[in-house]
């Protein structure tokens, strides 16, 4: 700790009379005004500054204000030999942990004073450490979310540069084995919706070494590209179509119109229609219908909701039309599908 007071005799007496070591404290410096104290802190940071308030050159209040900006890890306690409550209140607003008055020292309550200050200092340091850990965790979570979004986008499949950047960005995070597994479990579920339940997606490494995940990601990429690379289109066009597929998967409950989806991926209507059919293997409308019906199948198997509710959740607000489309693609009505596929609960 650093003791700051413009009266040399008061300063020396205060330093010599207090049982600092009994409370885990050590005086490592002293200063006669705020400016000298800042110079000391610049050379040798400390945990605690005990400062008088009324001093020439630079007051204790100004010292606290500047120290708070320049040395945020330093805490302060006010040393006051007069009851100037306005100054004390200002010091407390600036973050002072406590204040020591002349009366307390005259009454030989030094142990009580130091015990209180020591406790508050430990509490302040612990609280700051918790806030720092929380802030670091928040930053880590944000970075994890950002890299997750990068893997969710289709660019890493179609672009060598995007794939390399995604690998490098993920490696820089130095994720734990559990974090890495969670990241790519979520990503793989999304890839299944985009590219189908491919066998390579069912066997992630689950190991602790990042190199294992790199090899797995390369295999996933090669497998996905095996069915889109034969098409004579640029990587940019293929990435746009994959983004359209992703948008369809996540927007199936709303209205999906080819011109709007084409505009969303920055392609003309006619060119988008042709590219979509060639790359996906189905027309835009056929693919939308299949996605919606597959989603409806899941809801019919896993819920007891009405057919009307299932229709709406699958993007068909008209139940009658939904039943017609469902029957065209599956050969049965939704109610018949549910009876056939949903397991009967045991009694």
PDB file of N, CA, C and O in Angstrom, residues 6 17 64 72 85 107 113 124 159 164 174-175 188 202 207 211 223 243 246 262-263 278 300 332 342:
ATOM      1  N   UNK A   6       0.216  15.335   2.894  1.00  0.00           N
ATOM      2  CA  UNK A   6       1.167  16.444   2.717  1.00  0.00           C
ATOM      3  C   UNK A   6       1.922  16.788   4.000  1.00  0.00           C
ATOM      4  O   UNK A   6       2.946  17.474   3.953  1.00  0.00           O
ATOM      5  N   UNK A  17       2.794   3.789  13.444  1.00  0.00           N
ATOM      6  CA  UNK A  17       1.971   3.393  14.573  1.00  0.00           C
ATOM      7  C   UNK A  17       0.984   2.272  14.263  1.00  0.00           C
ATOM      8  O   UNK A  17       0.513   1.598  15.179  1.00  0.00           O
ATOM      9  N   UNK A  64      -7.601  10.303  -6.711  1.00  0.00           N
ATOM     10  CA  UNK A  64      -8.478   9.151  -6.879  1.00  0.00           C
ATOM     11  C   UNK A  64      -9.098   9.126  -8.273  1.00  0.00           C
ATOM     12  O   UNK A  64      -9.223   8.070  -8.905  1.00  0.00           O
ATOM     13  N   UNK A  72      -6.760   1.135 -12.837  1.00  0.00           N
ATOM     14  CA  UNK A  72      -8.068   0.624 -12.369  1.00  0.00           C
ATOM     15  C   UNK A  72      -7.972  -0.489 -11.335  1.00  0.00           C
ATOM     16  O   UNK A  72      -8.955  -0.771 -10.660  1.00  0.00           O
ATOM     17  N   UNK A  85     -17.613  15.888   5.454  1.00  0.00           N
ATOM     18  CA  UNK A  85     -18.421  14.816   4.890  1.00  0.00           C
ATOM     19  C   UNK A  85     -18.685  14.994   3.398  1.00  0.00           C
ATOM     20  O   UNK A  85     -18.902  14.023   2.680  1.00  0.00           O
ATOM     21  N   UNK A 107      -8.604   6.873  19.618  1.00  0.00           N
ATOM     22  CA  UNK A 107      -9.237   5.913  20.527  1.00  0.00           C
ATOM     23  C   UNK A 107      -8.572   4.543  20.489  1.00  0.00           C
ATOM     24  O   UNK A 107      -9.071   3.580  21.080  1.00  0.00           O
ATOM     25  N   UNK A 113      -9.802  -0.840  12.696  1.00  0.00           N
ATOM     26  CA  UNK A 113      -9.738  -0.116  11.424  1.00  0.00           C
ATOM     27  C   UNK A 113      -9.070  -0.975  10.355  1.00  0.00           C
ATOM     28  O   UNK A 113      -9.588  -1.141   9.248  1.00  0.00           O
ATOM     29  N   UNK A 124     -13.082  -6.589  -2.363  1.00  0.00           N
ATOM     30  CA  UNK A 124     -13.038  -5.820  -3.613  1.00  0.00           C
ATOM     31  C   UNK A 124     -12.203  -6.534  -4.662  1.00  0.00           C
ATOM     32  O   UNK A 124     -12.575  -6.594  -5.841  1.00  0.00           O
ATOM     33  N   UNK A 159     -15.412 -22.738 -50.742  1.00  0.00           N
ATOM     34  CA  UNK A 159     -14.223 -21.900 -50.890  1.00  0.00           C
ATOM     35  C   UNK A 159     -13.067 -22.437 -50.062  1.00  0.00           C
ATOM     36  O   UNK A 159     -13.186 -22.604 -48.844  1.00  0.00           O
ATOM     37  N   UNK A 164      -9.991 -22.557 -44.913  1.00  0.00           N
ATOM     38  CA  UNK A 164      -8.733 -22.332 -44.196  1.00  0.00           C
ATOM     39  C   UNK A 164      -8.914 -21.291 -43.088  1.00  0.00           C
ATOM     40  O   UNK A 164      -8.419 -21.462 -41.970  1.00  0.00           O
ATOM     41  N   UNK A 174      -8.496 -21.987 -29.022  1.00  0.00           N
ATOM     42  CA  UNK A 174      -7.975 -22.986 -28.078  1.00  0.00           C
ATOM     43  C   UNK A 174      -9.101 -23.547 -27.201  1.00  0.00           C
ATOM     44  O   UNK A 174      -9.050 -23.506 -25.965  1.00  0.00           O
ATOM     45  N   UNK A 175     -10.118 -24.062 -27.840  1.00  0.00           N
ATOM     46  CA  UNK A 175     -11.275 -24.587 -27.128  1.00  0.00           C
ATOM     47  C   UNK A 175     -10.924 -25.871 -26.394  1.00  0.00           C
ATOM     48  O   UNK A 175     -10.029 -26.614 -26.807  1.00  0.00           O
ATOM     49  N   UNK A 188     -22.979 -29.982 -36.994  1.00  0.00           N
ATOM     50  CA  UNK A 188     -23.317 -31.191 -37.749  1.00  0.00           C
ATOM     51  C   UNK A 188     -24.825 -31.361 -37.902  1.00  0.00           C
ATOM     52  O   UNK A 188     -25.307 -31.816 -38.947  1.00  0.00           O
ATOM     53  N   UNK A 202     -22.066 -38.652 -38.957  1.00  0.00           N
ATOM     54  CA  UNK A 202     -22.434 -39.461 -37.801  1.00  0.00           C
ATOM     55  C   UNK A 202     -21.227 -39.944 -37.011  1.00  0.00           C
ATOM     56  O   UNK A 202     -21.367 -40.601 -35.985  1.00  0.00           O
ATOM     57  N   UNK A 207     -12.224 -36.571 -30.070  1.00  0.00           N
ATOM     58  CA  UNK A 207     -10.923 -36.627 -29.401  1.00  0.00           C
ATOM     59  C   UNK A 207     -10.501 -35.284 -28.852  1.00  0.00           C
ATOM     60  O   UNK A 207     -11.160 -34.268 -29.066  1.00  0.00           O
ATOM     61  N   UNK A 211      -6.109 -31.630 -34.311  1.00  0.00           N
ATOM     62  CA  UNK A 211      -5.768 -32.213 -35.609  1.00  0.00           C
ATOM     63  C   UNK A 211      -6.787 -33.269 -36.040  1.00  0.00           C
ATOM     64  O   UNK A 211      -7.063 -33.434 -37.238  1.00  0.00           O
ATOM     65  N   UNK A 223     -16.907 -34.906 -48.707  1.00  0.00           N
ATOM     66  CA  UNK A 223     -18.134 -35.663 -48.940  1.00  0.00           C
ATOM     67  C   UNK A 223     -19.247 -34.769 -49.485  1.00  0.00           C
ATOM     68  O   UNK A 223     -19.951 -35.137 -50.426  1.00  0.00           O
ATOM     69  N   UNK A 243     -26.778 -21.359 -49.518  1.00  0.00           N
ATOM     70  CA  UNK A 243     -27.383 -20.383 -48.611  1.00  0.00           C
ATOM     71  C   UNK A 243     -28.898 -20.354 -48.790  1.00  0.00           C
ATOM     72  O   UNK A 243     -29.653 -20.210 -47.823  1.00  0.00           O
ATOM     73  N   UNK A 246     -30.311 -23.313 -46.995  1.00  0.00           N
ATOM     74  CA  UNK A 246     -30.329 -23.045 -45.565  1.00  0.00           C
ATOM     75  C   UNK A 246     -31.492 -22.124 -45.204  1.00  0.00           C
ATOM     76  O   UNK A 246     -32.176 -22.328 -44.191  1.00  0.00           O
ATOM     77  N   UNK A 262     -34.299 -15.813 -54.444  1.00  0.00           N
ATOM     78  CA  UNK A 262     -33.253 -15.493 -55.418  1.00  0.00           C
ATOM     79  C   UNK A 262     -32.637 -14.129 -55.121  1.00  0.00           C
ATOM     80  O   UNK A 262     -31.408 -13.953 -55.169  1.00  0.00           O
ATOM     81  N   UNK A 263     -33.492 -13.175 -54.803  1.00  0.00           N
ATOM     82  CA  UNK A 263     -33.007 -11.829 -54.468  1.00  0.00           C
ATOM     83  C   UNK A 263     -32.150 -11.857 -53.211  1.00  0.00           C
ATOM     84  O   UNK A 263     -31.140 -11.162 -53.114  1.00  0.00           O
ATOM     85  N   UNK A 278     -30.225 -27.700 -60.981  1.00  0.00           N
ATOM     86  CA  UNK A 278     -29.040 -28.487 -61.339  1.00  0.00           C
ATOM     87  C   UNK A 278     -28.252 -28.931 -60.110  1.00  0.00           C
ATOM     88  O   UNK A 278     -27.764 -30.066 -60.044  1.00  0.00           O
ATOM     89  N   UNK A 300     -45.813 -34.952 -36.708  1.00  0.00           N
ATOM     90  CA  UNK A 300     -46.873 -35.958 -36.567  1.00  0.00           C
ATOM     91  C   UNK A 300     -46.425 -37.120 -35.690  1.00  0.00           C
ATOM     92  O   UNK A 300     -47.214 -37.687 -34.932  1.00  0.00           O
ATOM     93  N   UNK A 332     -50.404 -41.115 -48.334  1.00  0.00           N
ATOM     94  CA  UNK A 332     -51.390 -41.234 -47.260  1.00  0.00           C
ATOM     95  C   UNK A 332     -51.701 -39.844 -46.714  1.00  0.00           C
ATOM     96  O   UNK A 332     -50.929 -38.902 -46.875  1.00  0.00           O
ATOM     97  N   UNK A 342     -46.696 -43.429 -35.509  1.00  0.00           N
ATOM     98  CA  UNK A 342     -46.516 -43.077 -34.110  1.00  0.00           C
ATOM     99  C   UNK A 342     -46.685 -44.292 -33.228  1.00  0.00           C
ATOM    100  O   UNK A 342     -47.700 -44.976 -33.309  1.00  0.00           O
TER     101      UNK A 342
END
